[in-house]
PDB file of C-alpha atoms in Angstrom:
ATOM      1  CA  MET A   1     127.746 111.825  77.124  1.00 43.00           C
ATOM      2  CA  SER A   2     127.466 114.160  80.374  1.00 47.00           C
ATOM      3  CA  GLU A   3     124.933 116.779  78.655  1.00 59.00           C
ATOM      4  CA  HIS A   4     121.441 115.038  77.404  1.00 64.00           C
ATOM      5  CA  VAL A   5     118.899 118.219  76.111  1.00 73.00           C
ATOM      6  CA  ASN A   6     115.933 118.003  75.236  1.00 88.00           C
ATOM      7  CA  VAL A   7     116.543 113.746  75.574  1.00 95.00           C
ATOM      8  CA  LYS A   8     112.775 111.732  77.309  1.00 97.00           C
ATOM      9  CA  ILE A   9     113.034 108.824  78.564  1.00 96.00           C
ATOM     10  CA  ILE A  10     110.180 107.421  79.571  1.00 97.00           C
ATOM     11  CA  SER A  11     110.322 103.638  80.637  1.00 95.00           C
ATOM     12  CA  PHE A  12     107.505 101.504  81.408  1.00 96.00           C
ATOM     13  CA  VAL A  13     108.195  99.027  84.732  1.00 95.00           C
ATOM     14  CA  GLY A  14     105.263  96.479  85.431  1.00 94.00           C
ATOM     15  CA  LEU A  15     104.916  92.752  86.147  1.00 93.00           C
ATOM     16  CA  ALA A  16     104.534  90.668  83.445  1.00 91.00           C
ATOM     17  CA  GLY A  17     101.057  90.888  81.942  1.00 94.00           C
ATOM     18  CA  ALA A  18     100.560  94.119  83.070  1.00 96.00           C
ATOM     19  CA  GLY A  19     100.674  95.326  79.675  1.00 95.00           C
ATOM     20  CA  LYS A  20     104.825  97.045  79.603  1.00 93.00           C
ATOM     21  CA  THR A  21     105.264  95.563  75.445  1.00 91.00           C
ATOM     22  CA  THR A  22     101.632  96.536  74.180  1.00 94.00           C
ATOM     23  CA  ALA A  23     102.264  99.374  75.774  1.00 97.00           C
ATOM     24  CA  THR A  24     105.478 100.081  73.912  1.00 95.00           C
ATOM     25  CA  GLU A  25     104.495  98.859  70.908  1.00 95.00           C
ATOM     26  CA  TYR A  26     102.076 101.584  70.506  1.00 97.00           C
ATOM     27  CA  MET A  27     104.863 104.414  71.026  1.00 97.00           C
ATOM     28  CA  THR A  28     106.912 102.729  68.663  1.00 96.00           C
ATOM     29  CA  ALA A  29     104.363 102.524  66.327  1.00 97.00           C
ATOM     30  CA  LYS A  30     104.735 106.340  66.615  1.00 95.00           C
ATOM     31  CA  HIS A  31     108.384 106.122  65.465  1.00 94.00           C
ATOM     32  CA  ILE A  32     109.877 106.605  68.951  1.00 96.00           C
ATOM     33  CA  PRO A  33     112.628 104.581  69.019  1.00 96.00           C
ATOM     34  CA  LYS A  34     113.304 101.787  71.887  1.00 94.00           C
ATOM     35  CA  VAL A  35     115.298 100.279  74.123  1.00 93.00           C
ATOM     36  CA  SER A  36     113.839  97.303  75.756  1.00 85.00           C
ATOM     37  CA  PHE A  37     115.696  95.309  78.577  1.00 78.00           C
ATOM     38  CA  GLY A  38     114.150  91.835  77.980  1.00 78.00           C
ATOM     39  CA  ASP A  39     115.514  92.279  74.456  1.00 81.00           C
ATOM     40  CA  ILE A  40     119.410  92.995  75.908  1.00 80.00           C
ATOM     41  CA  ILE A  41     118.487  90.497  78.246  1.00 80.00           C
ATOM     42  CA  ARG A  42     117.814  87.207  76.121  1.00 81.00           C
ATOM     43  CA  GLN A  43     120.309  88.112  73.273  1.00 81.00           C
ATOM     44  CA  SER A  44     123.244  87.741  75.709  1.00 79.00           C
ATOM     45  CA  MET A  45     122.277  84.479  76.968  1.00 83.00           C
ATOM     46  CA  GLU A  46     121.856  83.942  73.009  1.00 86.00           C
ATOM     47  CA  ARG A  47     125.892  84.728  73.218  1.00 85.00           C
ATOM     48  CA  ALA A  48     126.081  82.785  76.381  1.00 84.00           C
ATOM     49  CA  ASP A  49     124.200  79.654  74.297  1.00 88.00           C
ATOM     50  CA  ILE A  50     121.810  79.818  76.878  1.00 88.00           C
ATOM     51  CA  GLU A  51     118.520  77.822  75.014  1.00 86.00           C
ATOM     52  CA  PRO A  52     115.418  80.997  75.564  1.00 82.00           C
ATOM     53  CA  THR A  53     113.098  79.458  78.848  1.00 79.00           C
ATOM     54  CA  GLU A  54     111.500  81.231  80.860  1.00 74.00           C
ATOM     55  CA  ALA A  55     113.611  79.380  84.108  1.00 79.00           C
ATOM     56  CA  ASN A  56     116.894  79.792  81.666  1.00 82.00           C
ATOM     57  CA  GLU A  57     115.403  84.021  81.600  1.00 79.00           C
ATOM     58  CA  ARG A  58     114.829  83.966  84.909  1.00 74.00           C
ATOM     59  CA  SER A  59     118.397  81.982  86.395  1.00 82.00           C
ATOM     60  CA  PHE A  60     120.552  83.946  83.287  1.00 81.00           C
ATOM     61  CA  ILE A  61     118.893  87.647  85.552  1.00 75.00           C
ATOM     62  CA  THR A  62     119.258  85.632  89.309  1.00 74.00           C
ATOM     63  CA  HIS A  63     122.974  85.567  88.548  1.00 76.00           C
ATOM     64  CA  LEU A  64     123.484  88.695  86.851  1.00 73.00           C
ATOM     65  CA  LEU A  65     122.313  90.092  90.033  1.00 68.00           C
ATOM     66  CA  SER A  66     124.306  88.130  91.971  1.00 70.00           C
ATOM     67  CA  GLN A  67     127.805  88.779  90.256  1.00 72.00           C
ATOM     68  CA  GLY A  68     127.107  92.609  89.721  1.00 66.00           C
ATOM     69  CA  HIS A  69     124.199  93.791  87.538  1.00 66.00           C
ATOM     70  CA  ALA A  70     126.112  97.104  87.845  1.00 69.00           C
ATOM     71  CA  GLN A  71     128.076  95.702  84.968  1.00 72.00           C
ATOM     72  CA  PHE A  72     126.108  93.961  82.834  1.00 76.00           C
ATOM     73  CA  ILE A  73     123.620  97.538  83.030  1.00 79.00           C
ATOM     74  CA  GLU A  74     126.584  99.554  82.073  1.00 77.00           C
ATOM     75  CA  GLN A  75     128.277  98.014  79.560  1.00 80.00           C
ATOM     76  CA  HIS A  76     125.332  95.657  77.312  1.00 80.00           C
ATOM     77  CA  THR A  77     121.922  98.445  78.611  1.00 84.00           C
ATOM     78  CA  LEU A  78     123.302 101.800  78.473  1.00 90.00           C
ATOM     79  CA  PRO A  79     124.843 102.161  75.302  1.00 90.00           C
ATOM     80  CA  HIS A  80     121.828 101.450  73.005  1.00 90.00           C
ATOM     81  CA  PHE A  81     120.458 104.854  74.999  1.00 93.00           C
ATOM     82  CA  ARG A  82     123.986 106.431  74.570  1.00 94.00           C
ATOM     83  CA  LYS A  83     123.768 105.369  70.324  1.00 95.00           C
ATOM     84  CA  LEU A  84     119.970 106.856  70.143  1.00 95.00           C
ATOM     85  CA  ILE A  85     120.824 109.969  71.826  1.00 95.00           C
ATOM     86  CA  GLU A  86     123.873 110.302  69.520  1.00 95.00           C
ATOM     87  CA  SER A  87     121.794 109.635  66.521  1.00 95.00           C
ATOM     88  CA  GLY A  88     119.690 112.709  67.422  1.00 93.00           C
ATOM     89  CA  GLN A  89     116.597 110.496  68.644  1.00 94.00           C
ATOM     90  CA  HIS A  90     115.295 113.053  71.656  1.00 94.00           C
ATOM     91  CA  ARG A  91     112.445 110.472  72.757  1.00 97.00           C
ATOM     92  CA  ILE A  92     112.889 107.008  73.776  1.00 96.00           C
ATOM     93  CA  VAL A  93     111.175 105.272  75.304  1.00 96.00           C
ATOM     94  CA  THR A  94     111.900 101.184  77.456  1.00 92.00           C
ATOM     95  CA  ASP A  95     110.058  98.151  78.079  1.00 87.00           C
ATOM     96  CA  GLY A  96     110.983  95.884  81.243  1.00 70.00           C
ATOM     97  CA  SER A  97     113.470  98.105  83.427  1.00 73.00           C
ATOM     98  CA  SER A  98     113.072  95.641  86.283  1.00 73.00           C
ATOM     99  CA  SER A  99     115.036  95.960  89.272  1.00 80.00           C
ATOM    100  CA  LEU A 100     116.569  98.917  91.745  1.00 85.00           C
ATOM    101  CA  GLU A 101     119.929  99.072  90.328  1.00 83.00           C
ATOM    102  CA  GLU A 102     118.133  99.404  86.593  1.00 85.00           C
ATOM    103  CA  TYR A 103     116.246 102.224  87.519  1.00 89.00           C
ATOM    104  CA  ARG A 104     119.149 103.567  89.725  1.00 89.00           C
ATOM    105  CA  ALA A 105     121.829 103.622  86.319  1.00 89.00           C
ATOM    106  CA  LEU A 106     119.395 104.743  84.135  1.00 91.00           C
ATOM    107  CA  MET A 107     118.302 107.250  86.276  1.00 93.00           C
ATOM    108  CA  ALA A 108     121.894 108.487  86.849  1.00 92.00           C
ATOM    109  CA  ALA A 109     122.909 108.722  83.011  1.00 92.00           C
ATOM    110  CA  PHE A 110     120.298 110.749  81.989  1.00 94.00           C
ATOM    111  CA  PRO A 111     119.704 112.346  85.158  1.00 95.00           C
ATOM    112  CA  GLY A 112     115.591 114.580  85.012  1.00 94.00           C
ATOM    113  CA  SER A 113     115.031 112.634  81.786  1.00 96.00           C
ATOM    114  CA  VAL A 114     113.793 109.598  82.912  1.00 96.00           C
ATOM    115  CA  THR A 115     109.939 109.427  83.681  1.00 97.00           C
ATOM    116  CA  THR A 116     109.057 105.884  84.945  1.00 96.00           C
ATOM    117  CA  VAL A 117     105.774 104.547  84.070  1.00 97.00           C
ATOM    118  CA  ALA A 118     104.314 101.868  85.936  1.00 97.00           C
ATOM    119  CA  ILE A 119     101.735  99.527  83.438  1.00 97.00           C
ATOM    120  CA  VAL A 120      99.221  98.319  86.713  1.00 98.00           C
ATOM    121  CA  ALA A 121      96.325  95.598  86.356  1.00 98.00           C
ATOM    122  CA  PRO A 122      94.994  93.293  88.158  1.00 98.00           C
ATOM    123  CA  LYS A 123      96.599  89.795  88.614  1.00 95.00           C
ATOM    124  CA  HIS A 124      93.996  88.176  87.084  1.00 96.00           C
ATOM    125  CA  LEU A 125      94.022  89.504  83.833  1.00 97.00           C
ATOM    126  CA  ARG A 126      97.133  89.487  84.054  1.00 97.00           C
ATOM    127  CA  TYR A 127      97.252  85.837  84.043  1.00 97.00           C
ATOM    128  CA  GLN A 128      94.909  85.178  81.025  1.00 96.00           C
ATOM    129  CA  ARG A 129      97.260  88.196  78.965  1.00 96.00           C
ATOM    130  CA  LEU A 130      99.743  85.701  80.168  1.00 96.00           C
ATOM    131  CA  GLU A 131      98.025  81.913  78.948  1.00 96.00           C
ATOM    132  CA  LYS A 132      97.215  84.142  75.465  1.00 95.00           C
ATOM    133  CA  ARG A 133     100.684  85.996  74.522  1.00 89.00           C
ATOM    134  CA  ALA A 134     102.368  84.362  71.419  1.00 87.00           C
ATOM    135  CA  ASP A 135     105.231  85.177  72.676  1.00 80.00           C
ATOM    136  CA  HIS A 136     106.618  83.378  76.030  1.00 80.00           C
ATOM    137  CA  PRO A 137     103.339  82.267  77.247  1.00 90.00           C
ATOM    138  CA  LEU A 138     102.873  81.625  80.719  1.00 91.00           C
ATOM    139  CA  THR A 139      99.919  79.686  82.858  1.00 94.00           C
ATOM    140  CA  ARG A 140      98.893  80.967  86.447  1.00 96.00           C
ATOM    141  CA  THR A 141     101.608  78.416  87.956  1.00 95.00           C
ATOM    142  CA  GLU A 142     104.049  79.639  85.533  1.00 92.00           C
ATOM    143  CA  ALA A 143     103.271  83.477  86.497  1.00 94.00           C
ATOM    144  CA  ILE A 144     102.548  83.517  89.955  1.00 94.00           C
ATOM    145  CA  ALA A 145     105.763  81.374  90.857  1.00 91.00           C
ATOM    146  CA  ARG A 146     107.734  84.753  88.211  1.00 88.00           C
ATOM    147  CA  ASP A 147     105.779  87.294  89.900  1.00 92.00           C
ATOM    148  CA  ILE A 148     106.977  85.820  93.821  1.00 90.00           C
ATOM    149  CA  ALA A 149     110.904  85.088  91.530  1.00 84.00           C
ATOM    150  CA  GLU A 150     110.613  89.078  90.541  1.00 82.00           C
ATOM    151  CA  SER A 151     109.609  90.459  93.667  1.00 83.00           C
ATOM    152  CA  GLU A 152     111.762  88.590  95.728  1.00 80.00           C
ATOM    153  CA  HIS A 153     115.405  88.168  93.703  1.00 72.00           C
ATOM    154  CA  GLU A 154     114.568  90.400  91.377  1.00 71.00           C
ATOM    155  CA  ASP A 155     113.755  93.350  93.151  1.00 78.00           C
ATOM    156  CA  LYS A 156     110.576  94.483  90.512  1.00 85.00           C
ATOM    157  CA  ALA A 157     109.115  96.153  93.153  1.00 89.00           C
ATOM    158  CA  ALA A 158     111.551  98.869  93.767  1.00 90.00           C
ATOM    159  CA  PRO A 159     110.297 100.292  90.489  1.00 92.00           C
ATOM    160  CA  ILE A 160     107.357 100.171  90.844  1.00 94.00           C
ATOM    161  CA  ALA A 161     107.055 101.913  93.815  1.00 94.00           C
ATOM    162  CA  LEU A 162     109.666 104.415  92.279  1.00 95.00           C
ATOM    163  CA  ALA A 163     107.275 105.055  89.688  1.00 96.00           C
ATOM    164  CA  ASP A 164     106.047 109.178  88.631  1.00 97.00           C
ATOM    165  CA  GLN A 165     103.817 107.747  86.976  1.00 97.00           C
ATOM    166  CA  TYR A 166     100.146 104.872  87.276  1.00 98.00           C
ATOM    167  CA  LEU A 167      98.716 104.506  83.961  1.00 98.00           C
ATOM    168  CA  VAL A 168      95.533 101.280  85.522  1.00 98.00           C
ATOM    169  CA  ASN A 169      95.629  98.528  82.595  1.00 98.00           C
ATOM    170  CA  ASP A 170      92.285  96.802  83.138  1.00 98.00           C
ATOM    171  CA  GLY A 171      90.408  97.434  79.590  1.00 96.00           C
ATOM    172  CA  ALA A 172      90.676  96.980  76.065  1.00 95.00           C
ATOM    173  CA  LYS A 173      93.627  97.937  74.556  1.00 95.00           C
ATOM    174  CA  GLU A 174      92.163 101.050  73.214  1.00 97.00           C
ATOM    175  CA  SER A 175      91.467 102.585  76.624  1.00 98.00           C
ATOM    176  CA  LEU A 176      95.569 101.738  77.133  1.00 98.00           C
ATOM    177  CA  TYR A 177      96.038 103.601  73.935  1.00 98.00           C
ATOM    178  CA  ASP A 178      93.660 106.323  75.477  1.00 98.00           C
ATOM    179  CA  LYS A 179      95.648 106.719  78.711  1.00 98.00           C
ATOM    180  CA  LEU A 180      99.138 106.741  77.149  1.00 98.00           C
ATOM    181  CA  ASP A 181      98.031 109.418  74.428  1.00 97.00           C
ATOM    182  CA  LYS A 182      96.727 111.776  77.695  1.00 97.00           C
ATOM    183  CA  LEU A 183     100.582 111.096  78.784  1.00 97.00           C
ATOM    184  CA  ILE A 184     102.343 111.832  75.285  1.00 96.00           C
ATOM    185  CA  VAL A 185     100.717 115.035  76.158  1.00 95.00           C
ATOM    186  CA  ASP A 186     101.436 115.790  79.213  1.00 95.00           C
ATOM    187  CA  LEU A 187     104.998 114.939  79.192  1.00 95.00           C
ATOM    188  CA  ASP A 188     105.283 116.924  76.036  1.00 92.00           C
ATOM    189  CA  PHE A 189     106.433 113.806  74.565  1.00 92.00           C
ATOM    190  CA  THR A 190     106.178 114.490  70.779  1.00 80.00           C
ATOM    191  CA  HIS A 191     109.323 114.894  68.844  1.00 63.00           C
TER     192      HIS A 191
END
């Protein structure tokens, strides 16, 4: 698909616990469809019969990056976007684009349609959130190791550094929701 008339994609990026999933869930509650990079990875792990643990996910991602992540993105990730667009969706939110390769692929596939929004929070707050979350909770030690692995081996810092906008998520969820409502207006992200 070479033409994306009036298509707008918000790609949330950030470190674990910053609030990407919370932001994505808020947007999907407004009936904006999502594509989750993390869900696609976990589905691929399931198809490969790999146990869904934090260590296995990190190892799987590292393997993808070493084997040519671009092919995986083209075959497994971009079709989700194209299917939504072909079905008439013109507003899409994505959660978890976490490498420079994913960033480049999204920008190349949908030029002029993607706004990258980095959600950032102090690490002590991120680590508290990660310990308390229901899905995939992490201890502080695991969270630190994940931050290092994602920065060193997965190039997660690049999309954050290249973000078009930044939202600081250092308060209550309602504060983040207010910032997201403003973002929706600023980007004319309504249907």
